[in-house]
Amino acid sequence: MANGWPLPDTTAQAQTAKDPIIIQFSHVVGADTAKGKAALKFKELAEARTAGRVRVEVYPDSTLYKDREELQALQIGAVQMLATSLSKLATVGGSDFEVFDLPFLFKDHAAFRAAVDGPVGATLLRRLEPSGLQGLAFWDNGFKVFTANRPLLSPADFRGIKIRIQSSRILVSQMKALGADVSIHPMANVYEALRSGQLDGQENVPTNIYSQHLHDVQSHLSVTRHGYLAYVVLVNRQFWNQLPYDIREALRLALHEATQYANSIAEAENQRALELLKASGKLTVHEPTAQMLALWRETLAPVYRQASAWIDPAMLAAIRASSAGAR
């Protein structure tokens, strides 16, 4: 046992020729989100392409592990696959992973894809290998919005309220620039923290807000699109390298197709979730004007200067250069 998790049996006797290879795929959001649907698509494709030699068990909504637990569980082999947000990977792949948290870095989905589908993405994935992780794909999600129990129409509206963020120094700097207090909570705990008043608000993409029912405990949403949330699909490196070659290649192909599917639905899923949030009548949705967004950008600009203390300027420059030509 390690931290309460059973270590995997890696002996040759652990699997007979008739036993399927089990891949436990854990994630912390709902099955009806873009990530949740992509995980199920991967399950479908992987099992079909391996003719049943692989069985994928998908565990959504923190069923197995919460945000702070899942990476360690993957490293020790207690779970075989994750799709985790880029912010979390700073602890295992270096602080450059936090570059994606910078406010207003990407103008659209295509700009993000241009950054991660080239040398920048490949470089970052290689940095995970010394920690026993194999990065296989980047999955889109979308642009974040803010919710709270009061209107957040300008940066001044954040003063004195407590906002939930993921663990990221850049996100801490962002909220301090806005004058808010920060609190880092696992996704599974956010609803109750908002309901009880322990938190005043949070940032996330519309699909996660809707699937986690956060609109039941929040009264206002601001469509700021101030940051981009995306994921890396990871496997335990030892587990991956021990797979038979033909199985590994079949899984690569299945994941490639699942990635295309994930990235094709992400934007539409978030737009659909935003419309459902509006239609719920439970919160007021605010669309900032161009003038208001200019003020947001100005207020958050110092975050870039602060982040230069731990993010390689060359990495940021490479992302900006690759994103600039995106269409």
Coordinates of N, CA and C in Angstrom, one line a residue, residues 116-215:
V116 N 0.2 24.1 -29.1 CA 0.5 22.8 -28.5 C 0.8 21.7 -29.6
D117 N 0.3 21.9 -30.8 CA 0.5 20.9 -31.8 C 1.9 20.9 -32.5
G118 N 2.7 21.8 -32.1 CA 4.1 22.0 -32.7 C 5.1 21.7 -31.7
P119 N 6.3 22.3 -31.9 CA 7.5 22.0 -31.0 C 7.2 22.3 -29.5
V120 N 6.5 23.4 -29.2 CA 6.2 23.7 -27.8 C 5.5 22.6 -27.1
G121 N 4.5 22.0 -27.7 CA 3.8 20.9 -27.1 C 4.7 19.7 -26.9
A122 N 5.4 19.4 -27.9 CA 6.3 18.2 -27.8 C 7.4 18.4 -26.7
T123 N 7.9 19.6 -26.6 CA 8.9 19.9 -25.6 C 8.3 19.7 -24.2
L124 N 7.1 20.2 -24.0 CA 6.5 20.1 -22.7 C 6.2 18.7 -22.3
L125 N 5.7 17.9 -23.2 CA 5.4 16.5 -22.9 C 6.6 15.7 -22.6
R126 N 7.7 16.0 -23.2 CA 9.0 15.3 -22.9 C 9.4 15.6 -21.4
R127 N 9.1 16.7 -20.9 CA 9.5 17.1 -19.6 C 8.8 16.3 -18.5
L128 N 7.7 15.6 -18.9 CA 7.0 14.8 -17.9 C 7.6 13.4 -17.7
E129 N 8.4 13.0 -18.6 CA 8.9 11.6 -18.6 C 9.8 11.3 -17.3
P130 N 10.7 12.2 -16.9 CA 11.4 11.9 -15.7 C 10.5 11.6 -14.4
S131 N 9.3 12.1 -14.5 CA 8.4 11.9 -13.3 C 7.6 10.6 -13.5
G132 N 7.9 9.8 -14.5 CA 7.2 8.5 -14.7 C 5.9 8.6 -15.4
L133 N 5.8 9.7 -16.2 CA 4.5 10.0 -16.9 C 4.8 10.1 -18.4
Q134 N 3.9 9.7 -19.2 CA 3.9 9.7 -20.7 C 2.8 10.6 -21.1
G135 N 3.1 11.8 -21.7 CA 2.0 12.6 -22.2 C 1.7 12.2 -23.7
L136 N 0.4 12.0 -23.9 CA 0.0 11.5 -25.2 C -0.7 12.4 -26.1
A137 N -1.4 13.4 -25.5 CA -2.3 14.3 -26.4 C -2.7 15.5 -25.6
F138 N -3.0 16.5 -26.3 CA -3.6 17.7 -25.7 C -5.1 17.7 -26.1
W139 N -6.0 17.9 -25.1 CA -7.4 18.0 -25.4 C -7.9 19.4 -25.1
D140 N -8.6 20.0 -26.0 CA -9.2 21.3 -25.8 C -10.3 21.2 -24.7
N141 N -10.5 22.4 -24.1 CA -11.8 22.5 -23.3 C -12.4 23.9 -23.8
G142 N -11.9 25.0 -23.2 CA -12.4 26.2 -23.7 C -12.0 27.4 -22.8
F143 N -12.6 28.5 -23.0 CA -12.3 29.7 -22.3 C -13.1 29.8 -21.0
K144 N -12.5 30.3 -20.0 CA -13.1 30.4 -18.6 C -13.9 31.6 -18.5
V145 N -14.9 31.5 -17.6 CA -15.7 32.6 -17.2 C -15.7 32.7 -15.7
F146 N -16.2 33.8 -15.1 CA -16.3 33.9 -13.6 C -17.7 33.8 -13.2
T147 N -18.0 33.2 -12.1 CA -19.3 33.3 -11.4 C -19.1 33.8 -10.0
A148 N -20.1 34.4 -9.4 CA -20.1 34.9 -8.1 C -21.5 35.2 -7.7
N149 N -21.7 35.5 -6.4 CA -23.0 35.9 -5.9 C -23.2 37.4 -5.9
R150 N -22.4 38.1 -6.7 CA -22.7 39.5 -7.1 C -22.1 39.7 -8.5
P151 N -22.5 40.8 -9.1 CA -22.1 41.0 -10.5 C -20.6 41.3 -10.5
L152 N -19.8 40.7 -11.4 CA -18.4 41.0 -11.6 C -18.3 41.6 -13.0
L153 N -18.5 42.9 -13.0 CA -18.6 43.6 -14.3 C -17.2 44.3 -14.6
S154 N -16.4 44.5 -13.5 CA -15.1 45.2 -13.7 C -14.2 44.6 -12.7
P155 N -12.9 44.8 -12.8 CA -11.9 44.3 -11.8 C -12.2 44.8 -10.4
A156 N -12.7 46.0 -10.3 CA -13.0 46.5 -8.9 C -14.0 45.7 -8.2
D157 N -14.9 44.9 -8.9 CA -15.9 44.1 -8.2 C -15.4 42.9 -7.5
F158 N -14.1 42.6 -7.7 CA -13.5 41.4 -7.0 C -12.9 41.7 -5.6
R159 N -12.9 43.0 -5.3 CA -12.2 43.3 -4.0 C -13.0 42.7 -2.8
G160 N -12.2 42.0 -2.0 CA -12.7 41.4 -0.8 C -13.5 40.1 -0.9
I161 N -13.6 39.5 -2.1 CA -14.3 38.3 -2.2 C -13.3 37.1 -2.4
K162 N -13.8 35.9 -2.0 CA -12.9 34.8 -2.1 C -13.3 33.9 -3.3
I163 N -12.3 33.7 -4.2 CA -12.5 33.0 -5.4 C -11.7 31.7 -5.5
R164 N -12.4 30.6 -5.9 CA -11.7 29.4 -6.1 C -10.9 29.3 -7.4
I165 N -9.7 28.9 -7.3 CA -8.8 28.7 -8.4 C -8.2 27.3 -8.3
Q166 N -7.6 26.8 -9.4 CA -6.7 25.7 -9.4 C -5.4 26.1 -8.8
S167 N -4.6 25.2 -8.4 CA -3.2 25.5 -7.9 C -2.3 25.9 -9.0
S168 N -2.0 27.2 -9.0 CA -1.1 27.8 -10.0 C -0.7 29.2 -9.5
R169 N 0.6 29.4 -9.5 CA 1.1 30.7 -9.1 C 0.6 31.9 -10.0
I170 N 0.4 31.6 -11.2 CA -0.1 32.6 -12.1 C -1.6 32.9 -11.8
L171 N -2.4 31.9 -11.5 CA -3.8 32.2 -11.1 C -3.8 33.0 -9.8
V172 N -2.9 32.7 -8.8 CA -2.8 33.4 -7.6 C -2.5 34.9 -7.9
S173 N -1.6 35.1 -8.8 CA -1.2 36.5 -9.2 C -2.4 37.2 -9.8
Q174 N -3.1 36.4 -10.7 CA -4.2 37.0 -11.4 C -5.3 37.5 -10.4
M175 N -5.6 36.7 -9.4 CA -6.6 37.1 -8.5 C -6.2 38.2 -7.5
K176 N -4.9 38.2 -7.2 CA -4.4 39.3 -6.4 C -4.4 40.6 -7.2
A177 N -4.1 40.6 -8.5 CA -4.2 41.8 -9.3 C -5.7 42.3 -9.4
L178 N -6.6 41.4 -9.2 CA -8.0 41.8 -9.2 C -8.5 42.2 -7.8
G179 N -7.7 42.0 -6.8 CA -8.0 42.4 -5.4 C -8.8 41.4 -4.7
A180 N -8.9 40.1 -5.2 CA -9.7 39.1 -4.6 C -8.8 38.2 -3.7
D181 N -9.4 37.5 -2.7 CA -8.7 36.5 -2.0 C -8.8 35.2 -2.8
V182 N -7.8 34.3 -2.6 CA -7.8 33.1 -3.4 C -8.0 31.9 -2.4
S183 N -8.6 30.9 -3.0 CA -8.7 29.6 -2.3 C -8.6 28.5 -3.3
I184 N -7.8 27.5 -3.0 CA -7.6 26.3 -3.9 C -8.4 25.2 -3.3
H185 N -9.4 24.7 -4.1 CA -10.3 23.7 -3.7 C -10.3 22.6 -4.8
P186 N -10.4 21.3 -4.4 CA -10.6 20.3 -5.5 C -12.0 20.5 -6.1
M187 N -12.1 20.2 -7.4 CA -13.4 20.4 -8.1 C -14.5 19.8 -7.4
A188 N -14.3 18.6 -6.8 CA -15.4 17.9 -6.1 C -16.0 18.6 -4.9
N189 N -15.2 19.6 -4.4 CA -15.6 20.3 -3.2 C -16.2 21.7 -3.4
V190 N -16.1 22.1 -4.7 CA -16.5 23.5 -5.0 C -17.9 23.8 -4.7
Y191 N -18.8 22.9 -5.1 CA -20.3 23.2 -4.9 C -20.6 23.4 -3.5
E192 N -20.1 22.6 -2.6 CA -20.5 22.7 -1.2 C -19.8 24.0 -0.6
A193 N -18.6 24.3 -1.0 CA -17.9 25.5 -0.5 C -18.7 26.7 -0.9
L194 N -19.2 26.7 -2.2 CA -20.0 27.9 -2.6 C -21.4 27.9 -1.9
R195 N -22.0 26.8 -1.7 CA -23.3 26.7 -1.0 C -23.2 27.2 0.4
S196 N -22.1 26.8 1.1 CA -21.9 27.2 2.5 C -21.4 28.6 2.7
G197 N -21.0 29.3 1.7 CA -20.4 30.6 1.8 C -18.9 30.6 2.1
Q198 N -18.3 29.4 2.1 CA -16.9 29.4 2.3 C -16.2 30.0 1.1
L199 N -16.8 29.9 -0.1 CA -16.3 30.6 -1.3 C -17.4 31.6 -1.7
D200 N -16.9 32.7 -2.4 CA -17.9 33.6 -3.0 C -18.1 33.4 -4.5
G201 N -17.0 32.8 -5.1 CA -17.1 32.7 -6.6 C -16.0 31.8 -7.1
Q202 N -16.0 31.6 -8.4 CA -15.0 30.7 -8.9 C -14.8 31.0 -10.4
E203 N -13.8 30.4 -11.1 CA -13.6 30.5 -12.5 C -13.6 29.1 -13.1
N204 N -14.2 29.0 -14.2 CA -14.2 27.7 -14.9 C -14.9 27.9 -16.3
V205 N -14.9 26.8 -17.1 CA -15.6 26.8 -18.4 C -17.0 26.5 -18.1
P206 N -17.9 27.0 -19.0 CA -19.3 26.8 -18.9 C -19.7 25.3 -18.7
T207 N -19.1 24.4 -19.4 CA -19.5 23.0 -19.3 C -19.3 22.4 -17.9
N208 N -18.2 22.8 -17.3 CA -17.9 22.4 -15.9 C -18.9 23.1 -14.9
I209 N -19.2 24.3 -15.1 CA -20.1 25.0 -14.3 C -21.5 24.3 -14.3
Y210 N -22.0 24.0 -15.5 CA -23.3 23.4 -15.7 C -23.3 22.0 -15.2
S211 N -22.3 21.2 -15.5 CA -22.4 19.8 -15.1 C -22.2 19.6 -13.6
Q212 N -21.5 20.6 -12.9 CA -21.3 20.5 -11.5 C -22.5 21.3 -10.7
H213 N -23.4 21.8 -11.5 CA -24.6 22.5 -10.9 C -24.2 23.7 -10.1
L214 N -23.1 24.4 -10.5 CA -22.7 25.5 -9.7 C -23.6 26.7 -9.9
H215 N -24.4 26.7 -10.9 CA -25.4 27.7 -11.1 C -26.5 27.7 -10.1

